[in-house]
Coordinates of C-alpha atoms in Angstrom, one line a residue:
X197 CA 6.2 5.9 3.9
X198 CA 4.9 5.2 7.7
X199 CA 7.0 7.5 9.7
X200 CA 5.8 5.5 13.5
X201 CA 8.8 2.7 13.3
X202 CA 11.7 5.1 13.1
X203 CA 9.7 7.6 14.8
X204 CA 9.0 5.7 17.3
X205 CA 12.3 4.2 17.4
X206 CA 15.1 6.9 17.1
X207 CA 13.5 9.7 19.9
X208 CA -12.2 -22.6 10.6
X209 CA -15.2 -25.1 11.5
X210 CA -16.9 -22.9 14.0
X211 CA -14.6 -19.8 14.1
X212 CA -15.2 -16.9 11.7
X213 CA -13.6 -13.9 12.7
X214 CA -15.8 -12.2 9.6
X215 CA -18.8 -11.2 12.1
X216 CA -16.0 -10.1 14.3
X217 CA -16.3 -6.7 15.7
X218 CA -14.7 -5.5 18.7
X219 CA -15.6 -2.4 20.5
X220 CA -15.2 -1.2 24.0
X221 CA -18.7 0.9 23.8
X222 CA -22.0 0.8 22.2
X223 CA -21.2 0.0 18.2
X224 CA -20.9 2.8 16.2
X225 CA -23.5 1.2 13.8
X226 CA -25.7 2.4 16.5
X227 CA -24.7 5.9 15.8
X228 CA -27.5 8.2 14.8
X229 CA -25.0 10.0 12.9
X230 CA -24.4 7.3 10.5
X231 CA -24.8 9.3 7.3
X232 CA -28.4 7.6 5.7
X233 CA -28.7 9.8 2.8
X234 CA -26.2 8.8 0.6
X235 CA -27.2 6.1 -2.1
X236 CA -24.6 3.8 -2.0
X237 CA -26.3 1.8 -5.2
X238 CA -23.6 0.9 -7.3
X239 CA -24.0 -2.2 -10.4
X240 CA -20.6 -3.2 -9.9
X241 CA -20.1 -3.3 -6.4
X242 CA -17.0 -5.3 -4.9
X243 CA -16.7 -6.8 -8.7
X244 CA -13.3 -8.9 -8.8
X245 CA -11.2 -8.3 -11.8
X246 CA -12.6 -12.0 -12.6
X247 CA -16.1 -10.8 -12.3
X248 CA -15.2 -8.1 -14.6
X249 CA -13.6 -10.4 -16.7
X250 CA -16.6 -12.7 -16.9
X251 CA -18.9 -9.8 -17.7
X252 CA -16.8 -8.8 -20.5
X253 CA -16.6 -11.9 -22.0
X254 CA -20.2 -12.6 -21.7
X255 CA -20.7 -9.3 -23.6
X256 CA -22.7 -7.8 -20.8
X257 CA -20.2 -5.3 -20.5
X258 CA -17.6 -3.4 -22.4
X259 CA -13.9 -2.2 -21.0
X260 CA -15.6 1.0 -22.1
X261 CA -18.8 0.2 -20.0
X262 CA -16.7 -0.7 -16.8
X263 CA -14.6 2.7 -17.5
X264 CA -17.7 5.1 -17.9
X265 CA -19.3 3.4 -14.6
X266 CA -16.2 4.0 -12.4
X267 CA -15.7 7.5 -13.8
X268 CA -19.2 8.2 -12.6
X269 CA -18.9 6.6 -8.9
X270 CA -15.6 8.6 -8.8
X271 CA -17.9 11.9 -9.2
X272 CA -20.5 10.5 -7.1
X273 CA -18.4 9.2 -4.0
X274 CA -14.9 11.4 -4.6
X275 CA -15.8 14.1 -5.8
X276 CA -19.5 14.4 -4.0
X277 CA -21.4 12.3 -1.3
X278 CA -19.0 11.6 1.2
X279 CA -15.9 13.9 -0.7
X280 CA -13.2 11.0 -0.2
X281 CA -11.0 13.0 -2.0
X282 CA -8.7 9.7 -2.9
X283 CA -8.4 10.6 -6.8
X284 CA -5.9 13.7 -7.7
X285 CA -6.3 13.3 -11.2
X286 CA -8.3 11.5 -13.8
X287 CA -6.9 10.1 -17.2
X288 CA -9.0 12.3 -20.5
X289 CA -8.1 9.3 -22.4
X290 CA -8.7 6.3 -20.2
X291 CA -12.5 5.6 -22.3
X292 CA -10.6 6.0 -25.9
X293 CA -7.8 3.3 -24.4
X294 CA -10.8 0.9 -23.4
X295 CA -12.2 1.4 -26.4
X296 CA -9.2 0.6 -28.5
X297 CA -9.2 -2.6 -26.3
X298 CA -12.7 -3.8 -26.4
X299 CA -11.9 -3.2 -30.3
X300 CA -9.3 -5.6 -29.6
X301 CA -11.4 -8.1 -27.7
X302 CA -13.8 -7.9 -30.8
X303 CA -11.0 -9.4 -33.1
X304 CA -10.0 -11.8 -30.7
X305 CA -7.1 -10.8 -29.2
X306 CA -7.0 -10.8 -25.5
X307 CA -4.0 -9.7 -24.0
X308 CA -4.2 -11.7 -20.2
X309 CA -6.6 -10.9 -16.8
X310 CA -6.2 -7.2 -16.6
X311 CA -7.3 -6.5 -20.3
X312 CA -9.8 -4.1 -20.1
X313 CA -9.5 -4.1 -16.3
X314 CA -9.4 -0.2 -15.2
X315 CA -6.2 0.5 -12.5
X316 CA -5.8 3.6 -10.1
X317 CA -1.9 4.7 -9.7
X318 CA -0.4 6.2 -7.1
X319 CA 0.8 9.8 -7.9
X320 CA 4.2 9.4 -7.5
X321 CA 4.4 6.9 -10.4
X322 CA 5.4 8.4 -14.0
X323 CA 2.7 8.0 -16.7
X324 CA 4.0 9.4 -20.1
X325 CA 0.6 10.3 -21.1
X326 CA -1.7 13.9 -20.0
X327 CA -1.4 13.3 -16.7
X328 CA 1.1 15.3 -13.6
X329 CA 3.5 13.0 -11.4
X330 CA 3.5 15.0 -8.1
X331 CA 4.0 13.1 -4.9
X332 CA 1.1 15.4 -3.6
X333 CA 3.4 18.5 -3.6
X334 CA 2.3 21.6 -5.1
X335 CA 6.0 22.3 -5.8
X336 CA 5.8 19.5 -8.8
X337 CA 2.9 21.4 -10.5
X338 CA 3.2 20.7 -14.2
X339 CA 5.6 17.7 -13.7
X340 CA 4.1 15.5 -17.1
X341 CA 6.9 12.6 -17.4
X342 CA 7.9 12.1 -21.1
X343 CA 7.6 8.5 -20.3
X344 CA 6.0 5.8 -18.7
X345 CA 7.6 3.8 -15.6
X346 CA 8.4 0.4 -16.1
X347 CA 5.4 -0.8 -14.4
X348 CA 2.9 1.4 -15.8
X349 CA 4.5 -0.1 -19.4
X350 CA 4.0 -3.4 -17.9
X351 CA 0.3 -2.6 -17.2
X352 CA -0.6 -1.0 -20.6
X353 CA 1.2 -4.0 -22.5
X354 CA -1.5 -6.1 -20.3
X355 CA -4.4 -4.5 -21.5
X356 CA -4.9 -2.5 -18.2
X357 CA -6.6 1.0 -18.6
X358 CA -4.9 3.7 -16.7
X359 CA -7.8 5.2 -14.9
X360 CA -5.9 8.1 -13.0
X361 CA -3.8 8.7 -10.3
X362 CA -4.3 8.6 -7.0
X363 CA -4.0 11.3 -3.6
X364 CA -1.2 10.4 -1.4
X365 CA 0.8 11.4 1.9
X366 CA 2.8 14.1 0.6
X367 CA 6.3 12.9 -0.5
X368 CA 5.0 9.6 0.5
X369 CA 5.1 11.0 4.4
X370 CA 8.6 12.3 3.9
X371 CA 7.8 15.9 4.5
X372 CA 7.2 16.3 8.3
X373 CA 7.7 13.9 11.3
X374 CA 3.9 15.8 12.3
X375 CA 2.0 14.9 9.3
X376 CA -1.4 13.7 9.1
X377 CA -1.5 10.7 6.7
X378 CA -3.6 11.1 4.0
X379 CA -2.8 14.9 3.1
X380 CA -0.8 16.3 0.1
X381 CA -0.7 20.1 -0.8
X382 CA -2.2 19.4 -3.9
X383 CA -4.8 16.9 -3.2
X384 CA -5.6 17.5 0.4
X385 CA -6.8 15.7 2.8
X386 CA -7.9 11.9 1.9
X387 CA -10.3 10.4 3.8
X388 CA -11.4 6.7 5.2
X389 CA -14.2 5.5 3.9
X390 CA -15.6 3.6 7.3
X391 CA -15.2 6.6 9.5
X392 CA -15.0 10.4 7.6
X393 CA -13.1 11.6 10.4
X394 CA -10.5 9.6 10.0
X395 CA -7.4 9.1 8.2
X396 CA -6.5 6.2 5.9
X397 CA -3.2 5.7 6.6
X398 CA -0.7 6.5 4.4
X399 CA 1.6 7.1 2.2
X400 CA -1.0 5.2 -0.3
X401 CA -3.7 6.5 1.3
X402 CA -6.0 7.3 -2.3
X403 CA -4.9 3.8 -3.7
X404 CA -6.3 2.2 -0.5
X405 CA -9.2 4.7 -0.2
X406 CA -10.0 4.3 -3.8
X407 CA -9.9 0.7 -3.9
X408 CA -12.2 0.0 -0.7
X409 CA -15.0 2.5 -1.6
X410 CA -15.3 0.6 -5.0
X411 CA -13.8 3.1 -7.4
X412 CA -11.8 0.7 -9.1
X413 CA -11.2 -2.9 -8.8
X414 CA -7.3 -2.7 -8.1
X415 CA -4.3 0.3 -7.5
X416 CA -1.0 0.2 -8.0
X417 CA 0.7 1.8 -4.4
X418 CA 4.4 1.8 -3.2
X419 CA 5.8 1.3 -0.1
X420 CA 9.4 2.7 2.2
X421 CA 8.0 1.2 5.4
X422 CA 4.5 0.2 5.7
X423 CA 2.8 2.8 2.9
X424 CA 1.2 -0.6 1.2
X425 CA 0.1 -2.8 4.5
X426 CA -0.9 0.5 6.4
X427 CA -3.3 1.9 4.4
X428 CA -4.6 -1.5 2.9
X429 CA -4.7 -2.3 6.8
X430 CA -7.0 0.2 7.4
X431 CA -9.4 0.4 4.5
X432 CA -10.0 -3.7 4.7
X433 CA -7.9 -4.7 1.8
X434 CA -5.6 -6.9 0.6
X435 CA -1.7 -5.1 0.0
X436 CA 1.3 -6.9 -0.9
X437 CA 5.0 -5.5 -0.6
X438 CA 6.9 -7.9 -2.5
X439 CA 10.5 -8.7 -2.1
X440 CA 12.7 -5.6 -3.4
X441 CA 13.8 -5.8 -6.8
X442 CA 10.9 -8.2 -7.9
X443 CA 9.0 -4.8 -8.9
X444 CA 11.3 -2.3 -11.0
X445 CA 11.3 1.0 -9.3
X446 CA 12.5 3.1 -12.7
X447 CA 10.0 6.3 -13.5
X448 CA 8.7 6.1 -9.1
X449 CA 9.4 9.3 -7.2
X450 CA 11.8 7.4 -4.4
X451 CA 12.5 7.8 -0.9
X452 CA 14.8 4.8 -0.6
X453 CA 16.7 2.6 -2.9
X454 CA 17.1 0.3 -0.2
X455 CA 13.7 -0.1 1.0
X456 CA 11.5 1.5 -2.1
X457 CA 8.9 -0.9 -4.1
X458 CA 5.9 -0.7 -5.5
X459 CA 2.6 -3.6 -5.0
X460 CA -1.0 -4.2 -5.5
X461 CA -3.8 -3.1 -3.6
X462 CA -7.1 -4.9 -3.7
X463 CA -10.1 -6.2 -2.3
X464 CA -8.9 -10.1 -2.3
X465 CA -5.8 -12.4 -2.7
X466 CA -6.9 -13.5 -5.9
X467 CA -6.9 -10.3 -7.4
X468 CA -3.7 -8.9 -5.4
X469 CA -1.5 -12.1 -6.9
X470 CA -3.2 -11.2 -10.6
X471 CA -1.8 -7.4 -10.3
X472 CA 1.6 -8.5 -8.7
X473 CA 2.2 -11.1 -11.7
X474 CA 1.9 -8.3 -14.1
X475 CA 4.0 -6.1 -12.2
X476 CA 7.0 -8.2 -11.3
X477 CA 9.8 -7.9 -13.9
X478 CA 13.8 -7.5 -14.7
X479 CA 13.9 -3.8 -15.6
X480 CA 17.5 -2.6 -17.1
X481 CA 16.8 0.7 -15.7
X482 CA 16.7 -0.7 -11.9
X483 CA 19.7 -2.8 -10.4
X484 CA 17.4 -4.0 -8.3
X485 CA 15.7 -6.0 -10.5
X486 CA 18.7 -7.9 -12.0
X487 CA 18.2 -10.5 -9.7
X488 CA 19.1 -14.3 -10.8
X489 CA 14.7 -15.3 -9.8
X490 CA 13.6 -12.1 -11.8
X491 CA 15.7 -12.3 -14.7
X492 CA 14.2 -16.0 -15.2
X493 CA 10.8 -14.8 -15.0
X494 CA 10.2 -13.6 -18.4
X495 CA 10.8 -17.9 -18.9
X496 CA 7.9 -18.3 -15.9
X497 CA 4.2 -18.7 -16.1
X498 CA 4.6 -15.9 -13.0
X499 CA 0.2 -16.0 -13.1
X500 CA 0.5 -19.7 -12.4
X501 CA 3.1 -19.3 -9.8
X502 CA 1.4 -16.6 -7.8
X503 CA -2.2 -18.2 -8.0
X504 CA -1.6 -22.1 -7.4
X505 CA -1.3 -21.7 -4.1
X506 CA -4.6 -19.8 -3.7
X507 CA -6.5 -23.1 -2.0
X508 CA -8.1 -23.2 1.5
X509 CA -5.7 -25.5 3.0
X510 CA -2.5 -23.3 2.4
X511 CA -2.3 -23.0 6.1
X512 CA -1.8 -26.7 6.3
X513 CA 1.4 -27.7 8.1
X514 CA 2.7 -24.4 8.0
X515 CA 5.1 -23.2 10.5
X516 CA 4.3 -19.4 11.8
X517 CA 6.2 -17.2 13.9
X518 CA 4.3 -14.7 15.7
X519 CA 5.7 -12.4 18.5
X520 CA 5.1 -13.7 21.7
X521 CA 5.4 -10.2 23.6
X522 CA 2.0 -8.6 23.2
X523 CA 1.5 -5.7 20.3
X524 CA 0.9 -2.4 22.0
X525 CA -1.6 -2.2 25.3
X526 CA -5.3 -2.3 23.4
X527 CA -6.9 -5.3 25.0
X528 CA -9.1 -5.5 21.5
X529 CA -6.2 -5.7 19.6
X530 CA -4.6 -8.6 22.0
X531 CA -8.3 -10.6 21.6
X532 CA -8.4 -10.2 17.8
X533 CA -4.4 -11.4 17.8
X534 CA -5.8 -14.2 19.7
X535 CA -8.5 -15.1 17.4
X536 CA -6.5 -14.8 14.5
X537 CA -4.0 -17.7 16.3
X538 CA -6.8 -19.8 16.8
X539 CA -8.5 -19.4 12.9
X540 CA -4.2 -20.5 11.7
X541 CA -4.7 -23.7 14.0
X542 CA -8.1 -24.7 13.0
X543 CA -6.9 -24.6 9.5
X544 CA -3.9 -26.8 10.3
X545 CA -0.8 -23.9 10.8
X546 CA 1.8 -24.8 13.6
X547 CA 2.2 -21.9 15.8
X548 CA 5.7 -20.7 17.0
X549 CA 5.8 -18.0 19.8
X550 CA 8.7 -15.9 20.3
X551 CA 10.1 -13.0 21.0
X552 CA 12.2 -11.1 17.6
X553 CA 10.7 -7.5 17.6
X554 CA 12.6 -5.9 20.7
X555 CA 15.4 -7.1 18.1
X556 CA 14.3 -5.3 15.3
X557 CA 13.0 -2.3 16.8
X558 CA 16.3 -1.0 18.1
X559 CA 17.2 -0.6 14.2
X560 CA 14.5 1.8 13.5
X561 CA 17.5 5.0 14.6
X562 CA 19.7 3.4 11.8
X563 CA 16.8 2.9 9.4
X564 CA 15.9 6.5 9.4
X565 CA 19.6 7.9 9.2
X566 CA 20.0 5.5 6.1
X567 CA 16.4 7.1 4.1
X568 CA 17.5 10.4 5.1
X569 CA 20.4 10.0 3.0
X570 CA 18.6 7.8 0.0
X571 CA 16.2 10.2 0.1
X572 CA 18.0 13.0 -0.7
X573 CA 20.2 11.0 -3.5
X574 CA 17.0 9.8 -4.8
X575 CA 15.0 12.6 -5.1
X576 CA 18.2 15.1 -6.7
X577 CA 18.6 12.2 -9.0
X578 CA 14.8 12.2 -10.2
X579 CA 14.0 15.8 -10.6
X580 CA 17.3 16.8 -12.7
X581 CA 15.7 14.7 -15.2
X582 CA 12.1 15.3 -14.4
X583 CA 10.0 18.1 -16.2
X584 CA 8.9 19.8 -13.1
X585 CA 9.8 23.3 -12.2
X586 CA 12.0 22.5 -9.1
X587 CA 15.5 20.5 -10.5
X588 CA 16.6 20.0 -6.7
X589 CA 15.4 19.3 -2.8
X590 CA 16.8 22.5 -2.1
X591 CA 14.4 24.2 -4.7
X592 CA 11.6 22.4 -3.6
X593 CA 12.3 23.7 0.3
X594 CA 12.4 27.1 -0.7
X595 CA 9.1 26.9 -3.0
X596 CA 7.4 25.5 0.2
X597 CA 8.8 28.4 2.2
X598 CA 7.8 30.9 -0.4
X599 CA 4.6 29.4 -0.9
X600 CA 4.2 28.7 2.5
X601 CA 0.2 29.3 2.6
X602 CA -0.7 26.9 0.2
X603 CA 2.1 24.4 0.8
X604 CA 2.0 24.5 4.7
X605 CA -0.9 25.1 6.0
X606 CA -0.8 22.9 9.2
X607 CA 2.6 20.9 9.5
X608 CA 6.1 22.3 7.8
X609 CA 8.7 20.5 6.2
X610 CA 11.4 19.5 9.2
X611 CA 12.2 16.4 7.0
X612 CA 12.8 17.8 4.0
X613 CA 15.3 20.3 5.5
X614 CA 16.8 17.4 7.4
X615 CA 17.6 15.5 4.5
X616 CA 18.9 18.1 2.7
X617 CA 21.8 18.8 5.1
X618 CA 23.2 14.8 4.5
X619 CA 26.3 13.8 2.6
X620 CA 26.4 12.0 0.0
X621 CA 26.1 7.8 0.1
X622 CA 30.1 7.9 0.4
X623 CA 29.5 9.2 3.8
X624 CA 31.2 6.5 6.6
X625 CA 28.1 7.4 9.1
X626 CA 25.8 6.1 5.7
X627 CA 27.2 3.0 5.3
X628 CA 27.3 2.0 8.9
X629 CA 23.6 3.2 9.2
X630 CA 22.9 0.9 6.1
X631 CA 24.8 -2.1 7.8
X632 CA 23.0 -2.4 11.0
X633 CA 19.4 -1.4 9.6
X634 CA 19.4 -3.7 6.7
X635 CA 22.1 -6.0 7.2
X636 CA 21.1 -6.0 10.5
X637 CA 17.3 -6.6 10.3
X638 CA 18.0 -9.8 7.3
X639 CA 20.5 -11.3 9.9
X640 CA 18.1 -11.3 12.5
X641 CA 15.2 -12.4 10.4
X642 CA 17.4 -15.1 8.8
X643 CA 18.5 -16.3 12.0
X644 CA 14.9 -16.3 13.6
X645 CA 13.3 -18.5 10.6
X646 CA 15.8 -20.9 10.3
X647 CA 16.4 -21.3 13.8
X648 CA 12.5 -22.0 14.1
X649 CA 12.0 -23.9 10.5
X650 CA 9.5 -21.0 9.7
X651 CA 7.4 -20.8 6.6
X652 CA 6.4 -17.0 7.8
X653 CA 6.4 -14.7 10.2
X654 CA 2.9 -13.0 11.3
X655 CA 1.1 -10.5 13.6
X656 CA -1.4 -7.5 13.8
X657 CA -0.7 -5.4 10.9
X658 CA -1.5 -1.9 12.5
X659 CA -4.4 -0.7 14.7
X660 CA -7.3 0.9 13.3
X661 CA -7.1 4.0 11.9
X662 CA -6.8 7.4 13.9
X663 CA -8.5 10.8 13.6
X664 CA -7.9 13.1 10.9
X665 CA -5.4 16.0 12.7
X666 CA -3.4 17.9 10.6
X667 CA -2.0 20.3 13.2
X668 CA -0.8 17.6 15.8
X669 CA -0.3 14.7 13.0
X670 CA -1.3 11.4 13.4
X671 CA -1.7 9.4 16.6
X672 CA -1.2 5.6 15.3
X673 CA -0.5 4.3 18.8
X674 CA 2.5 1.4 19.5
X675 CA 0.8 -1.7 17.3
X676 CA 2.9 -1.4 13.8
X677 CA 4.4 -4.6 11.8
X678 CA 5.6 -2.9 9.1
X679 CA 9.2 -2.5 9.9
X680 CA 10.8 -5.6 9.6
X681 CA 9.9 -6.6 6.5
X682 CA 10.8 -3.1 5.2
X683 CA 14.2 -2.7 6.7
X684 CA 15.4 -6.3 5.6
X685 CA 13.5 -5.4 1.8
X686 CA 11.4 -9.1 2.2
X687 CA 8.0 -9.8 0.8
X688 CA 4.7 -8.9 3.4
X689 CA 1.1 -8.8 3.0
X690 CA -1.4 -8.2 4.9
X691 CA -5.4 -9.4 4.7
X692 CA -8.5 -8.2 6.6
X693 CA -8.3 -10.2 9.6
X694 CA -11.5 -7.9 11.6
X695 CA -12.9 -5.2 12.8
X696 CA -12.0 -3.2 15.9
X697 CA -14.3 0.1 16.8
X698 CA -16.1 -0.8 13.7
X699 CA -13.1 -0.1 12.0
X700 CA -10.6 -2.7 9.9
X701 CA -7.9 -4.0 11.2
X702 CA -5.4 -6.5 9.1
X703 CA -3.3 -9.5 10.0
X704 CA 0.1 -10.1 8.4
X705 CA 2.2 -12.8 6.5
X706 CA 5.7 -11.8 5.5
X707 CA 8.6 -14.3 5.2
X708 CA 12.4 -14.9 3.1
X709 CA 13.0 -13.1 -0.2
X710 CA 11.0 -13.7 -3.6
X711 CA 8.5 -16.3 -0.8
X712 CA 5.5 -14.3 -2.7
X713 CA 3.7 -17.8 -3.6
X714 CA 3.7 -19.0 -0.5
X715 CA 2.7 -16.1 1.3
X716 CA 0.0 -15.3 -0.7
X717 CA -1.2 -18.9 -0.6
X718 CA -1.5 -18.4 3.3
X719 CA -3.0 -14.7 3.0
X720 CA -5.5 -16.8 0.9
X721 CA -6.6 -19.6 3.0
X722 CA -7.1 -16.8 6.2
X723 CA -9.0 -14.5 4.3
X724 CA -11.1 -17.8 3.0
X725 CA -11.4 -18.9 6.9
X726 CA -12.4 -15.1 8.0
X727 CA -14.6 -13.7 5.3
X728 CA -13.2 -10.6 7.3
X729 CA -14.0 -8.0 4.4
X730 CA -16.6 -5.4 4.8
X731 CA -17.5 -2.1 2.4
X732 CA -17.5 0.8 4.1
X733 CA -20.8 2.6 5.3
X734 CA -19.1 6.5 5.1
X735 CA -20.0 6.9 8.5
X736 CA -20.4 10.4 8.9
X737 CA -19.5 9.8 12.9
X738 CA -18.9 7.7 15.6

């Protein structure tokens, strides 16, 4: 969940943007204190799930090869070296499972492009197997879900091997309007992989973390309002929030019904679109989902949808919005913005300023009055049938306040407590809340697209990332685009576009409902133009 919009709100030939990197003093590659001891040696090093793929076929490596090597650079960079802390929890049987499937492989039988492929999972995603879903919170200790959620079924029917689960912003960065992204309770603090003293964004901060410093190929994270794009933002991936009710929420810890899904994280398009077309699906369990487009997909070659669009002239003829008011007052981030404009010409994209945001911002009051609410529906709903040792948000608050040492060190739990005094979603101040933020934000998107003939909207996903602070929270500055497509539920994604202070920074695509395909065509061809992606150095330091 990224608390700054509401926060905020209620109180190619010739152009490369891949050498890119924008500072406003000496580069911190220059640093002295770039940390030179750690070997950074690793034999599968930015491997695509293709390249994994390929090696597997070619017999050069087993699923159970490719399991045992990322379990050993999760010790070596997670656990040790730089102590990334992104992984909570590791799967005991994830080398027996790609075993069983290279046994498979052996006979034949290969289930699709993730079969064998290990996959990191946010920890507030049921797994009906050895492993806790927490959210982070030390008051969900012992919470092992007597089964699997929809998508985590969808991945093990697909041959994917559950790896483990991944460190997250505590209730998804639902806890405390002072929280430093990044931190949970029980995994503590996560941290980026490009500067150690900094934050990764959040609430999928592990997934993102995880997926940039090589530790797996692709994550699973889930996203209220920019806990996909932030973090993948920030550690130089790819992250893709797909439309609402494309991705079954059933067996996810929720904030919001509204505004809840989950969506891939990974180091390129390709392997993003790959992840998504396994997750999509109709889901009994999740109204959502019982949508006219993703009822018909199990009739849909959903790969072949999501990856024929993955050629370099995507951008070709494409109309694009982007906010003509500048983002924020960081001259760096108003160059890159400008760079990125020019890379969306040169590969033949029609540019359309105007000005939208003012628009949508003034919703952000409405949007958190209407997840305070879900929130507190949500969560009641999912712990009285949970196996954790709290049944209600109200037990949960006075665990933290009992346990106050261990569960609140630095920042408290003002949202928690918040939410817990709402009605129900009867309430009359509810449903108006719910009206203008999402009604509200599709209208004006709506009207803004078709007024314009628009193919997508784009901009600056966030600025780089911000120092770790856990007493004073974090300090994101006033350059977000995560709200808009969150409030209205519509698809975004956001690619590397740069780097600014040596840092990534990502540009984003997001458009009209179940518009995946086309957005991830023109996430493609940028990220083809821009080469913008660059493993991180664990800089010890600026």
């Amino acid at each position: 969940m990224n608390r700054r919009s509401f926060l905020r709100n209620s109180g190619l030939a010739g152009i490369s943007l891949g050498a890119l990197s924008i500072t406003g003093c000496q580069s911190a590659r220059d640093s002295k204190n770039v940390s030179q001891e750690f070997d950074d040696s690793f034999e599968l090093m930015e491997y695509s799930v293709a390249d994994l793929q390929d090696a597997m076929e070619k017999g050069r490596y087993s699923s159970a090869d490719i399991t045992r090597l990322f379990l050993k650079r999760i010790e070596a960079i997670d656990r040790s070296g730089p102590k990334l802390n992104s992984v909570i929890e590791l799967n005991p049987d994830a080398i027996a499972i790609a075993e069983m499937l290279d046994k498979e492989r052996a006979e034949g039988r290969v289930r699709g492009p993730l079969h064998g492929i290990p996959v990191l999972l946010k920890d507030n995603i049921d797994t009906g197997d050895k492993m806790q879903t927490t959210a982070g919170a030390l008051a969900l200790e012992g919470n092992r879900a007597s089964k699997d959620a929809f998508i985590v079924a969808q991945l093990r029917s697909a041959g994917a091997v559950i790896l483990g689960k991944t460190n997250l912003s505590e209730w998804a960065n639902f806890r405390s309007s002072r929280s430093c992204s990044g931190w949970s309770s029980r995994g503590g603090q996560t941290k980026s992989p490009y500067l150690l003293t900094h934050n990764p964004c959040g609430s999928s901060s592990g997934s993102g973390v995880s997926i940039a410093a090589n530790l797996a190929a692709i994550a699973v994270g889930t996203e209220t309002d920019g806990s996909i794009v932030c973090p993948s933002s920030a550690c130089g991936l790819v992250g893709i929030k797909p439309t609402v009710g494309l991705v079954s929420r059933s067996g996810i810890i929720p904030i919001s019904h509204t505004q809840d899904t989950a969506g891939p994280m990974a180091r390129t398009v390709r392997d993003a679109a790959i992840l998504l077309s396994v997750l999509a699906g109709s889901d009994a369990g999740d109204a959502a989902t019982n949508h006219p487009y993703v009822r018909n997909l199990q009739s849909r070659q959903l790969l072949e949808e999501y990856t024929k669009e993955l050629h370099p002239d995507a951008l070709n003829g494409r109309r694009i919005g982007i906010e003509k008011k500048p983002q924020g007052d960081n001259h760096h981030i108003h160059a890159l913005l400008e760079k990125c404009k020019e890379i969306l010409r040169a590969k033949g994209a029609i540019i359309v300023e105007l000005e939208y945001l003012d628009q949508l911002n003034e919703l952000g009051g409405a949007e958190f009055e209407v997840l305070q609410y879900e929130f507190k529906d949500g969560v009641n709903r999912y712990l009285a049938s949970s196996n954790a040792p709290v049944k209600t948000l109200s037990e949960v608050i006075a665990f933290n306040q009992k346990n106050e040492d261990r569960a609140m060190p630095y920042f408290k739990q003002n949202l928690l407590e918040a939410c817990d005094t709402m009605g129900d979603l009867n309430s009359a101040d509810y449903k108006k809340a719910l009206e203008a933020s999402h009604k509200g934000s599709q209208k004006i998107l709506d009207e803004v697209m078709e007024r314009n003939q628009l193919d997508a909207l784009a901009g600056i996903t966030m600025g780089p990332s911000c120092a770790i602070d856990p007493w004073y929270g974090d300090r994101w500055g006033d350059v977000s685009l995560t709200q808009p497509a969150a409030t209205s539920g519509y698809p975004h994604i956001t690619v590397p576009a740069a780097q600014v202070y040596d840092l990534p920074v990502g540009f984003s695509f997001f458009g009209k409902p179940f518009s995946e395909a086309s957005l991830i065509g023109m996430a493609f061809a940028f990220e083809q133009a821009t080469a913008a992606r660059k493993k991180p150095e664990f800089r010890a330091s600026l």
